Amino acid sequence: DREDAGVKDGIKLWARLKEIYEKKNRLGVIALREELNKITMKDGEKVDEYLSKLIKIFGQMNSIQEQPVIGEREQIEYIFRGLSPQYMM
């Protein structure tokens, strides 16, 4: 009957919206990872300025999904990867 058809259409609609939302989230995470890969500490840049940029992106990534996208260990790797040589021992 009509009511069942409406329910089925609603279920299909919610499934489609979920699919679109999840795809958008995946693309957002990919874009943020690309941005992270480009960030390096510039000459004369303070460590706290450099870290602030990274922490902002980490927060954006982890707010996209219910479960964290980027763990603490991976965050540390990104931090060290972009540090200027004077901070590396």
PDB file of C-alpha atoms in Angstrom:
ATOM      1  CA  ASP A   1       0.000   0.000   0.000  1.00  0.00           C
ATOM      2  CA  ARG A   2       0.925   3.685  -0.144  1.00  0.00           C
ATOM      3  CA  GLU A   3       2.205   3.861   3.413  1.00  0.00           C
ATOM      4  CA  ASP A   4       4.639   0.988   2.819  1.00  0.00           C
ATOM      5  CA  ALA A   5       5.842   2.658  -0.363  1.00  0.00           C
ATOM      6  CA  GLY A   6       6.463   5.875   1.557  1.00  0.00           C
ATOM      7  CA  VAL A   7       8.437   4.025   4.217  1.00  0.00           C
ATOM      8  CA  LYS A   8      10.487   2.225   1.570  1.00  0.00           C
ATOM      9  CA  ASP A   9      11.152   5.519  -0.214  1.00  0.00           C
ATOM     10  CA  GLY A  10      12.193   7.089   3.086  1.00  0.00           C
ATOM     11  CA  ILE A  11      14.581   4.231   3.819  1.00  0.00           C
ATOM     12  CA  LYS A  12      16.081   4.553   0.334  1.00  0.00           C
ATOM     13  CA  LEU A  13      16.430   8.304   0.790  1.00  0.00           C
ATOM     14  CA  TRP A  14      18.212   7.935   4.148  1.00  0.00           C
ATOM     15  CA  ALA A  15      20.522   5.271   2.680  1.00  0.00           C
ATOM     16  CA  ARG A  16      21.386   7.588  -0.220  1.00  0.00           C
ATOM     17  CA  LEU A  17      22.005  10.559   2.092  1.00  0.00           C
ATOM     18  CA  LYS A  18      24.269   8.415   4.271  1.00  0.00           C
ATOM     19  CA  GLU A  19      26.200   7.296   1.186  1.00  0.00           C
ATOM     20  CA  ILE A  20      26.668  10.900   0.007  1.00  0.00           C
ATOM     21  CA  TYR A  21      27.696  12.056   3.493  1.00  0.00           C
ATOM     22  CA  GLU A  22      30.234   9.248   3.924  1.00  0.00           C
ATOM     23  CA  LYS A  23      31.727   9.914   0.487  1.00  0.00           C
ATOM     24  CA  LYS A  24      32.038  13.612   1.303  1.00  0.00           C
ATOM     25  CA  ASN A  25      33.734  12.709   4.586  1.00  0.00           C
ATOM     26  CA  ARG A  26      36.238  10.424   2.861  1.00  0.00           C
ATOM     27  CA  LEU A  27      37.078  13.155   0.363  1.00  0.00           C
ATOM     28  CA  GLY A  28      37.462  15.645   3.204  1.00  0.00           C
ATOM     29  CA  VAL A  29      39.880  13.357   5.030  1.00  0.00           C
ATOM     30  CA  ILE A  30      41.893  12.840   1.838  1.00  0.00           C
ATOM     31  CA  ALA A  31      42.130  16.586   1.254  1.00  0.00           C
ATOM     32  CA  LEU A  32      43.214  17.209   4.851  1.00  0.00           C
ATOM     33  CA  ARG A  33      45.871  14.466   4.624  1.00  0.00           C
ATOM     34  CA  GLU A  34      47.230  16.119   1.483  1.00  0.00           C
ATOM     35  CA  GLU A  35      47.357  19.423   3.339  1.00  0.00           C
ATOM     36  CA  LEU A  36      49.191  17.765   6.244  1.00  0.00           C
ATOM     37  CA  ASN A  37      51.759  16.315   3.860  1.00  0.00           C
ATOM     38  CA  LYS A  38      52.554  19.803   2.563  1.00  0.00           C
ATOM     39  CA  ILE A  39      53.056  21.457   5.952  1.00  0.00           C
ATOM     40  CA  THR A  40      56.649  22.002   6.955  1.00  0.00           C
ATOM     41  CA  MET A  41      58.153  24.405   9.416  1.00  0.00           C
ATOM     42  CA  LYS A  42      59.233  27.569   7.615  1.00  0.00           C
ATOM     43  CA  ASP A  43      62.476  29.446   8.303  1.00  0.00           C
ATOM     44  CA  GLY A  44      61.930  31.715  11.287  1.00  0.00           C
ATOM     45  CA  GLU A  45      58.607  30.107  12.179  1.00  0.00           C
ATOM     46  CA  LYS A  46      58.050  29.463  15.857  1.00  0.00           C
ATOM     47  CA  VAL A  47      57.399  25.900  16.974  1.00  0.00           C
ATOM     48  CA  ASP A  48      54.064  26.841  18.534  1.00  0.00           C
ATOM     49  CA  GLU A  49      52.907  28.422  15.249  1.00  0.00           C
ATOM     50  CA  TYR A  50      53.871  25.278  13.360  1.00  0.00           C
ATOM     51  CA  LEU A  51      52.159  23.035  15.898  1.00  0.00           C
ATOM     52  CA  SER A  52      49.006  25.187  15.851  1.00  0.00           C
ATOM     53  CA  LYS A  53      48.608  24.614  12.107  1.00  0.00           C
ATOM     54  CA  LEU A  54      48.959  20.868  12.533  1.00  0.00           C
ATOM     55  CA  ILE A  55      46.677  20.661  15.578  1.00  0.00           C
ATOM     56  CA  LYS A  56      43.988  22.570  13.701  1.00  0.00           C
ATOM     57  CA  ILE A  57      44.046  20.027  10.870  1.00  0.00           C
ATOM     58  CA  PHE A  58      44.176  17.071  13.285  1.00  0.00           C
ATOM     59  CA  GLY A  59      41.040  18.454  14.944  1.00  0.00           C
ATOM     60  CA  GLN A  60      39.282  18.930  11.614  1.00  0.00           C
ATOM     61  CA  MET A  61      40.094  15.366  10.597  1.00  0.00           C
ATOM     62  CA  ASN A  62      38.890  13.867  13.847  1.00  0.00           C
ATOM     63  CA  SER A  63      35.682  15.894  13.831  1.00  0.00           C
ATOM     64  CA  ILE A  64      34.650  14.497  10.452  1.00  0.00           C
ATOM     65  CA  GLN A  65      33.836  11.034  11.745  1.00  0.00           C
ATOM     66  CA  GLU A  66      32.641   9.541  15.006  1.00  0.00           C
ATOM     67  CA  GLN A  67      35.870   7.611  15.496  1.00  0.00           C
ATOM     68  CA  PRO A  68      39.225   9.406  15.269  1.00  0.00           C
ATOM     69  CA  VAL A  69      40.666   9.401  11.780  1.00  0.00           C
ATOM     70  CA  ILE A  70      44.206  10.157  12.846  1.00  0.00           C
ATOM     71  CA  GLY A  71      45.656   8.672  15.990  1.00  0.00           C
ATOM     72  CA  GLU A  72      48.180  10.133  18.391  1.00  0.00           C
ATOM     73  CA  ARG A  73      51.093   8.151  16.961  1.00  0.00           C
ATOM     74  CA  GLU A  74      50.373   9.327  13.422  1.00  0.00           C
ATOM     75  CA  GLN A  75      50.044  12.912  14.663  1.00  0.00           C
ATOM     76  CA  ILE A  76      53.500  12.690  16.208  1.00  0.00           C
ATOM     77  CA  GLU A  77      54.897  11.362  12.932  1.00  0.00           C
ATOM     78  CA  TYR A  78      53.460  14.346  11.051  1.00  0.00           C
ATOM     79  CA  ILE A  79      54.902  16.726  13.630  1.00  0.00           C
ATOM     80  CA  PHE A  80      58.413  15.297  13.341  1.00  0.00           C
ATOM     81  CA  ARG A  81      58.242  14.973   9.566  1.00  0.00           C
ATOM     82  CA  GLY A  82      57.755  18.692   9.087  1.00  0.00           C
ATOM     83  CA  LEU A  83      60.090  20.047  11.773  1.00  0.00           C
ATOM     84  CA  SER A  84      62.989  22.135  10.552  1.00  0.00           C
ATOM     85  CA  PRO A  85      66.364  20.366  10.741  1.00  0.00           C
ATOM     86  CA  GLN A  86      67.550  22.464  13.680  1.00  0.00           C
ATOM     87  CA  TYR A  87      65.047  20.664  15.908  1.00  0.00           C
ATOM     88  CA  MET A  88      66.057  17.195  14.778  1.00  0.00           C
ATOM     89  CA  MET A  89      68.732  15.401  16.744  1.00  0.00           C
TER      90      MET A  89
END
